mmCIF file of C-alpha atoms in Angstrom:
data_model
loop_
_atom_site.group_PDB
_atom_site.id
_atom_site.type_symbol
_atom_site.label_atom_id
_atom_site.label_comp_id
_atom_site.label_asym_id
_atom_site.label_seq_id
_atom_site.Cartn_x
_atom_site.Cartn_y
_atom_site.Cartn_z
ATOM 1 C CA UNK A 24 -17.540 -8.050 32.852
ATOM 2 C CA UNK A 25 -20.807 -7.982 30.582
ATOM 3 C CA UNK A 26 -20.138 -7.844 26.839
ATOM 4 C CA UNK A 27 -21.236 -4.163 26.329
ATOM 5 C CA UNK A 28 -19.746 -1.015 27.961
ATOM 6 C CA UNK A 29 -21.567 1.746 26.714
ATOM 7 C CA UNK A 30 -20.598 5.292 28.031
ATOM 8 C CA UNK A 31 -22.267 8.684 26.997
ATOM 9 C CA UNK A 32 -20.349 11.989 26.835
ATOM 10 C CA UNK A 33 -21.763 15.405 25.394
ATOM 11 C CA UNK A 34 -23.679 18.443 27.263
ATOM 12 C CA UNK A 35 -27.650 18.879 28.907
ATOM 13 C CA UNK A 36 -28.930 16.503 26.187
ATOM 14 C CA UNK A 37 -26.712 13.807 26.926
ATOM 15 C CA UNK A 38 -27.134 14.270 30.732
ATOM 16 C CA UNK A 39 -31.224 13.976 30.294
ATOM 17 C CA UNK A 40 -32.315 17.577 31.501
ATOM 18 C CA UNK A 41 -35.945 18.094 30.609
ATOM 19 C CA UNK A 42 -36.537 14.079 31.428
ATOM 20 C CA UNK A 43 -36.550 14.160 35.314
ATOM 21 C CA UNK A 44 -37.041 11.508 38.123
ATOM 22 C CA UNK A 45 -39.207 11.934 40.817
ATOM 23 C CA UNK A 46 -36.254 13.064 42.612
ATOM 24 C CA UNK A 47 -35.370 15.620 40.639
ATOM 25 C CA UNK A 48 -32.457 13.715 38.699
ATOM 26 C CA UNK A 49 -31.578 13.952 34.929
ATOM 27 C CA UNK A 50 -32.778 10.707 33.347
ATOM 28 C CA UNK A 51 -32.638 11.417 29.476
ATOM 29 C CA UNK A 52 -32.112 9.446 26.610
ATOM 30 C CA UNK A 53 -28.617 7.669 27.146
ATOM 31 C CA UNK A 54 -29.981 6.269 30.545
ATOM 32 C CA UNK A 55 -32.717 4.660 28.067
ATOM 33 C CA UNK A 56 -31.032 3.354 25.730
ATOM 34 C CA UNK A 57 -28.955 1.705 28.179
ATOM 35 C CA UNK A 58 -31.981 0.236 29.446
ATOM 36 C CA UNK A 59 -32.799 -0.919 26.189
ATOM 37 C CA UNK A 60 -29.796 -2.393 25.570
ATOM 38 C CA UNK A 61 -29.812 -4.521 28.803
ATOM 39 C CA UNK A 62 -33.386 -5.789 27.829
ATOM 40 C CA UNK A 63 -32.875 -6.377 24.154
ATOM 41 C CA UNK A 64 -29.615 -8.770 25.092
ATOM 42 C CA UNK A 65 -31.603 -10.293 27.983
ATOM 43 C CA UNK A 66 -28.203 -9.743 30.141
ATOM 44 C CA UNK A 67 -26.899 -6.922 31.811
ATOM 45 C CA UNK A 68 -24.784 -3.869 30.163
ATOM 46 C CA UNK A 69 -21.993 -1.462 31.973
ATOM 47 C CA UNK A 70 -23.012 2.000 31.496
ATOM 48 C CA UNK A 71 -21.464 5.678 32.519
ATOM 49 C CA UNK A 72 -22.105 8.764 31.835
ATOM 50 C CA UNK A 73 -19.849 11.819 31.978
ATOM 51 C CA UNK A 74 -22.103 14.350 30.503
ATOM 52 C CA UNK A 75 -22.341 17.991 31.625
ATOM 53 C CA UNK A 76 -25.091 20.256 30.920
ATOM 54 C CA UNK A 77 -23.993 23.968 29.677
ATOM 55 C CA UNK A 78 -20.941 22.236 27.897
ATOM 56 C CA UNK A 79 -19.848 23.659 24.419
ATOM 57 C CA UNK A 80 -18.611 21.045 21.447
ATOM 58 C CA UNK A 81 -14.654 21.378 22.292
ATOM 59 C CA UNK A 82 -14.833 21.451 26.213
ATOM 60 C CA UNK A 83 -16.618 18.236 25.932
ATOM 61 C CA UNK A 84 -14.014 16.698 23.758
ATOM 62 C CA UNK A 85 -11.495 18.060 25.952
ATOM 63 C CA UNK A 86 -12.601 17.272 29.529
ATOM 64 C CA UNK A 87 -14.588 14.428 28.818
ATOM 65 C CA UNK A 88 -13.682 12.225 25.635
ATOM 66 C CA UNK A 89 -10.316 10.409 27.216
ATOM 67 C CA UNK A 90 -11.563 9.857 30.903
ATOM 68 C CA UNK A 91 -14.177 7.632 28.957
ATOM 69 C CA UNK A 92 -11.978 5.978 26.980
ATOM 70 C CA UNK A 93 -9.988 5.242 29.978
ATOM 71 C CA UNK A 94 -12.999 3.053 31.120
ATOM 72 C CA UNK A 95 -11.869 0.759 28.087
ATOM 73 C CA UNK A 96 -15.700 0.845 26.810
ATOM 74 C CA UNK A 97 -17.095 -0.457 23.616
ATOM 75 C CA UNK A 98 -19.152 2.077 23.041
ATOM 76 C CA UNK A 99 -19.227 5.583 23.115
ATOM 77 C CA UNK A 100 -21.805 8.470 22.274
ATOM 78 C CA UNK A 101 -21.392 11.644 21.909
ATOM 79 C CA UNK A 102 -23.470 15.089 20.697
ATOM 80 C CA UNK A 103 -22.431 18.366 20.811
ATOM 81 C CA UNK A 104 -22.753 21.888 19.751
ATOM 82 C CA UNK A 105 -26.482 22.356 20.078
ATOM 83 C CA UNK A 106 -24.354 25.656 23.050
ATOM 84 C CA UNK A 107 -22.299 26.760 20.551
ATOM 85 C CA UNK A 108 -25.257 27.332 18.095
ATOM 86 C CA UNK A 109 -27.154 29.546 20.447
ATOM 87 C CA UNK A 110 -23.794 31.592 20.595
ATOM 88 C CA UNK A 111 -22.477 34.719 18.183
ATOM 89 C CA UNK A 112 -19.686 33.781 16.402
ATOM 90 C CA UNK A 113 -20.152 29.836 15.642
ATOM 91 C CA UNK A 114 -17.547 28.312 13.310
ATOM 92 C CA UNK A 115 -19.460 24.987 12.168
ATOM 93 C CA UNK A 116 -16.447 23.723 10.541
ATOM 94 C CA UNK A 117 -14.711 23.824 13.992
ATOM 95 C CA UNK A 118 -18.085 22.109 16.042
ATOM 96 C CA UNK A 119 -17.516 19.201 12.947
ATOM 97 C CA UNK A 120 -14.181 18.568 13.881
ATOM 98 C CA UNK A 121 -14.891 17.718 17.334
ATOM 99 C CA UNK A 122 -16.987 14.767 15.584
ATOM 100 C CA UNK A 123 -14.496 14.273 13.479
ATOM 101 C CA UNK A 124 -11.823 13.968 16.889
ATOM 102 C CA UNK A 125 -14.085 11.953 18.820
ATOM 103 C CA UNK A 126 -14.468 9.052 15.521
ATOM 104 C CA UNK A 127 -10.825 8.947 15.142
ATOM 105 C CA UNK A 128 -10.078 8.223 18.760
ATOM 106 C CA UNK A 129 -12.797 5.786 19.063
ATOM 107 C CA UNK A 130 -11.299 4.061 15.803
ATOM 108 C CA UNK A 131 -7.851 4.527 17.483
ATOM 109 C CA UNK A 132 -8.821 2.560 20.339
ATOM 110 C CA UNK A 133 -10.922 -0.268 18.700
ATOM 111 C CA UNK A 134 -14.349 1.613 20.312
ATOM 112 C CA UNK A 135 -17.527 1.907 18.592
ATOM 113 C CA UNK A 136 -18.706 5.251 18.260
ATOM 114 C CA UNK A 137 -22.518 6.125 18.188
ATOM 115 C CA UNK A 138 -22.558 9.744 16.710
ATOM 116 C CA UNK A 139 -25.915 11.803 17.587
ATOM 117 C CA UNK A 140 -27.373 15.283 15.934
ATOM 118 C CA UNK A 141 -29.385 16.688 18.385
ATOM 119 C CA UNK A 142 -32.827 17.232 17.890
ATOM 120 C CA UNK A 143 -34.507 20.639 16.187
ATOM 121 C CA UNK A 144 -35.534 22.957 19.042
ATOM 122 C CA UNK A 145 -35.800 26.310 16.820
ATOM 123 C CA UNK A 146 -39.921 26.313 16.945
ATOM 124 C CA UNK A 147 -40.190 27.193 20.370
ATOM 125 C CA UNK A 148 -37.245 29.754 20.716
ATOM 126 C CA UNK A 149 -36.015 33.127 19.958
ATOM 127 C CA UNK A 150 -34.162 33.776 16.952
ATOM 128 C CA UNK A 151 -35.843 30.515 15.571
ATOM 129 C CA UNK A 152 -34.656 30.923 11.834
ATOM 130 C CA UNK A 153 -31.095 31.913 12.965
ATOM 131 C CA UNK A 154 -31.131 28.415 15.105
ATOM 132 C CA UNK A 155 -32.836 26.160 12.753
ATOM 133 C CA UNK A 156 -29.937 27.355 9.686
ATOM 134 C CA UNK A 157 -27.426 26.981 12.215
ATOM 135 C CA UNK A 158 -28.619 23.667 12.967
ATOM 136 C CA UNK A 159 -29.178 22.809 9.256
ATOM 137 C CA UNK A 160 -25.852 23.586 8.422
ATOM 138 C CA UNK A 161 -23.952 21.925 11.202
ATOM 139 C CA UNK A 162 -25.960 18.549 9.942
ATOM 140 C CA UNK A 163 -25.061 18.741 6.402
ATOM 141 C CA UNK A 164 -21.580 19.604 7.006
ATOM 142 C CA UNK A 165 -20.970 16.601 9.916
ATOM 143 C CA UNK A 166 -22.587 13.925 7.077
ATOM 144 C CA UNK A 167 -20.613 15.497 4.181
ATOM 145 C CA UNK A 168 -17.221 15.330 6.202
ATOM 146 C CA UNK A 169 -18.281 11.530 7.652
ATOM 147 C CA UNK A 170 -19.961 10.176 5.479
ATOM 148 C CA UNK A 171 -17.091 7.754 3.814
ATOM 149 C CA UNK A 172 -16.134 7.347 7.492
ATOM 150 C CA UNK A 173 -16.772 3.247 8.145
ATOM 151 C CA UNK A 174 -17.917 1.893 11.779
ATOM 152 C CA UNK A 175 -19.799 5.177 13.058
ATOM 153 C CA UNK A 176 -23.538 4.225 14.484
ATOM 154 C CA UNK A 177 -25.437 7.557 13.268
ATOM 155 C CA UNK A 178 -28.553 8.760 14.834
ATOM 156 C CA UNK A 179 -29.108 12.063 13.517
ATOM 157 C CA UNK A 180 -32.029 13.790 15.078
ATOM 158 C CA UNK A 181 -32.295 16.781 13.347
ATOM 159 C CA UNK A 182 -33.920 15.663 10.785
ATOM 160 C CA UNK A 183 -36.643 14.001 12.538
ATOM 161 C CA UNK A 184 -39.635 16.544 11.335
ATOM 162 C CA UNK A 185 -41.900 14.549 14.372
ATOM 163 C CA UNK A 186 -39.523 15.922 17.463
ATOM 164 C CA UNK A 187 -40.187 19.633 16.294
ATOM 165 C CA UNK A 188 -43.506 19.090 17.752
ATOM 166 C CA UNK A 189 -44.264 21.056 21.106
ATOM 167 C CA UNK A 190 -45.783 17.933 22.566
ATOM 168 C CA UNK A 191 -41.911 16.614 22.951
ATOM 169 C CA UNK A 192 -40.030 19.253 24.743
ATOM 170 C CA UNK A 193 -40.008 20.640 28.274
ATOM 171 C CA UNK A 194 -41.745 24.272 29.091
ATOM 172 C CA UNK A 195 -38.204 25.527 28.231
ATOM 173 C CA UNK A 196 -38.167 24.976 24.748
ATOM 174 C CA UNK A 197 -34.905 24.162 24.334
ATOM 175 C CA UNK A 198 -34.385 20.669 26.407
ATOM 176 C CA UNK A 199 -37.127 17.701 25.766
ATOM 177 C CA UNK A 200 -39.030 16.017 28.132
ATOM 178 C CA UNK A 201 -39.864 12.290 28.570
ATOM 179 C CA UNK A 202 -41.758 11.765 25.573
ATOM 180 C CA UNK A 203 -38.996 13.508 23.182
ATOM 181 C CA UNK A 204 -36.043 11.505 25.386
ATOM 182 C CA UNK A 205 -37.819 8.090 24.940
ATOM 183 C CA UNK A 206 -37.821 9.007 20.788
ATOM 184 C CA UNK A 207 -34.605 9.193 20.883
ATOM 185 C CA UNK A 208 -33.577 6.680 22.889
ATOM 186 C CA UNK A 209 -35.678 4.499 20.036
ATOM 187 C CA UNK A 210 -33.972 6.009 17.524
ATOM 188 C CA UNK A 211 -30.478 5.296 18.815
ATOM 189 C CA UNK A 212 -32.039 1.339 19.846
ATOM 190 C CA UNK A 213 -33.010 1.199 16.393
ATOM 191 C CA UNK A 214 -29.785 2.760 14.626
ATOM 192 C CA UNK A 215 -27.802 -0.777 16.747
ATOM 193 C CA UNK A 216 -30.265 -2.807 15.320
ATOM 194 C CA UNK A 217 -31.853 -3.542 18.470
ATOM 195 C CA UNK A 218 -35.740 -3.903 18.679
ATOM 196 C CA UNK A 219 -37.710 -0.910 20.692
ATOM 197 C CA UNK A 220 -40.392 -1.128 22.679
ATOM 198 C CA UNK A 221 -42.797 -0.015 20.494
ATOM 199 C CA UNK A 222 -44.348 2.838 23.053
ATOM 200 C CA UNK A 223 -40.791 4.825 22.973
ATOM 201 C CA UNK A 224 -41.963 6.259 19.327
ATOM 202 C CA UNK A 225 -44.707 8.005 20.788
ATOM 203 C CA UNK A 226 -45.047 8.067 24.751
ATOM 204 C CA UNK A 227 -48.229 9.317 25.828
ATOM 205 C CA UNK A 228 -48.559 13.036 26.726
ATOM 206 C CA UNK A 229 -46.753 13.572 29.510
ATOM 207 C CA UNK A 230 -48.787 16.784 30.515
ATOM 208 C CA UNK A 231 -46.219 19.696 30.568
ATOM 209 C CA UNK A 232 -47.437 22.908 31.702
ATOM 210 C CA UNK A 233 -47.805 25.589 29.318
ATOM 211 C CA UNK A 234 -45.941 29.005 30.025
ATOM 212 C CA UNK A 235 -46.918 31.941 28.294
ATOM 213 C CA UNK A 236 -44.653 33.918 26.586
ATOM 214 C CA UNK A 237 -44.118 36.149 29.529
ATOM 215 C CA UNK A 238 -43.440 33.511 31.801
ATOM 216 C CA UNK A 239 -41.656 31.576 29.756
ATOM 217 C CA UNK A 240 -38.780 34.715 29.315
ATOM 218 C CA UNK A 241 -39.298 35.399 33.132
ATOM 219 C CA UNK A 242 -38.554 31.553 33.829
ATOM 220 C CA UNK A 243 -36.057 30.604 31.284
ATOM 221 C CA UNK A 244 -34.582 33.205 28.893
ATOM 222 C CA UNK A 245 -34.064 35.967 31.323
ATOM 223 C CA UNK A 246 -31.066 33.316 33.977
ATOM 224 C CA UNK A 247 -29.613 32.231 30.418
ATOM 225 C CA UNK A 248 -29.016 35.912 29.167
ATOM 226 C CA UNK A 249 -27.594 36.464 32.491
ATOM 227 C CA UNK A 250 -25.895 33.263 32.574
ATOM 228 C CA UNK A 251 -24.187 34.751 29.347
ATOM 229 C CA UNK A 252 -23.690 38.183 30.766
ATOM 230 C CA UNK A 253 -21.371 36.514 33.556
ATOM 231 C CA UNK A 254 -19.704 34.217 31.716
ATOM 232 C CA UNK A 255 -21.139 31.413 34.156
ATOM 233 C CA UNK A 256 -22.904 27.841 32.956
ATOM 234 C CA UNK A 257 -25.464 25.747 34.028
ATOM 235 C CA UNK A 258 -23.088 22.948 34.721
ATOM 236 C CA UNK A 259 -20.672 24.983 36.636
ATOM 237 C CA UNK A 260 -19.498 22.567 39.959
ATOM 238 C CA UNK A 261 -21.606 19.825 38.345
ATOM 239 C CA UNK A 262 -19.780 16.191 38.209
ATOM 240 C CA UNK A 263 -21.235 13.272 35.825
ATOM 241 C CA UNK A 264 -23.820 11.889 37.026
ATOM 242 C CA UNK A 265 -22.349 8.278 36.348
ATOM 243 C CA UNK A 266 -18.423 8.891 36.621
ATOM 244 C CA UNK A 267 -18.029 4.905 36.889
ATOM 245 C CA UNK A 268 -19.461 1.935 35.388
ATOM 246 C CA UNK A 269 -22.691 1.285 36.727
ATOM 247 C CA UNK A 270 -24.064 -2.190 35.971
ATOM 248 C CA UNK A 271 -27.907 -1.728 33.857
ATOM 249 C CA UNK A 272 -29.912 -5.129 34.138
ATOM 250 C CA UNK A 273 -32.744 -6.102 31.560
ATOM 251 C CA UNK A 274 -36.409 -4.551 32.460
ATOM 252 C CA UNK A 275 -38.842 -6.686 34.335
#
């Protein structure tokens, strides 16, 4: 077996929607850096990815974080609560103790973790001060609880004033597209100390249509609210997209 096993766990960020293949599939950030990886080592890396879009901070921890431990990996990602913040209700101190959960098993079983802040979305949406405080404080109070915490690879995206620009996030606002995925996927590269392929900072424009503000409701607020309204999510009967180790080889 190769020397890294990297598995991803966490919600619709982790599982790449907004950065689709041709055939529709989630691509996405962790599918990136995997690549990445492979090519900075010049060998080839194990990679899975339980990740389920819709997921809230806890029901990733729950349903998610020991199945990939199981896999024995030596790495493991995860993000969460970027749900919970769009919900009534949210108790940051509770979203910080699933990061707080997720470090302590990965310490418990000799696994590095790679701890990610989504990035900023609150521009585009509704409510966009509500979001962006939400967001704010769910930042601050991860790093203030963590921050003596020794072994953790950090990539908080938050912070990064460059992905609040429309230019990085798919017509529905709330999940980024190629160019915003490949940002990350540099940031993470760069938070192992791995070198980047210096195009990842800033893909080209990858042409997303613009919706105006009636379609964009039509098209994407109007199935969440309803979504809400039913007490159904996105990833409802969705499985991982990589359940098992799949072997990533170096780039041409």
């Amino acid at each position: 077996m190769t020397s890294v096993r990297f598995v991803a766990i966490g919600d619709s960020f982790t599982e790449g929607v907004g950065d689709e293949r041709p055939d529709g599939s989630p691509r996405g950030w962790a599918d990136l850096t995997a690549e990445g990886w492979a090519t900075a080592l010049e060998e080839p890396i194990q990679y899975a990815n339980l990740a389920i879009r819709g997921r809230l901070a806890w029901p990733v921890v729950d349903e998610q974080l020991e199945d990939a431990l199981a896999l024995r990996p030596t790495h493991l990602s995860f993000n969460g609560g970027g749900n919970d913040m769009l919900r009534p209700g949210t108790k940051t101190e509770r979203i910080v103790d699933a990061f707080v959960t997720v470090a302590r098993r990965c310490q418990e079983e000799g696994v590095t973790p790679i701890l990610l802040a989504g990035a900023d979305p609150s521009d585009g949406l509704p409510l966009s001060r509500v979001i962006r405080r939400r967001g704010d404080a769910l930042t601050a109070a991860v790093t203030q609880r963590m921050r003596r915490t020794d072994g953790i690879v950090w990539a908080v995206n938050w912070t990064d004033e460059r992905l609040r620009d429309p230019a990085f996030w798919s017509p529905d606002r709330l999940h980024m597209n190629a160019r915003g995925h490949h940002r990350v996927a540099a940031r993470v590269l760069d938070a192992l100390g791995l070198p980047v392929p210096a195009d990842w900072w800033e893909l080209g424009d990858p042409h997303e249509p613009h919706l105006t503000n009636r379609e964009y409701y039509r098209a994407h607020v109007t199935p969440w609210v309803r979504r809400r309204l039913t007490r159904r999510s996105s990833g409802d009967g969705r499985l991982p997209k990589f359940g098992a180790w799949t072997t990533i080889d170096p780039a041409a």
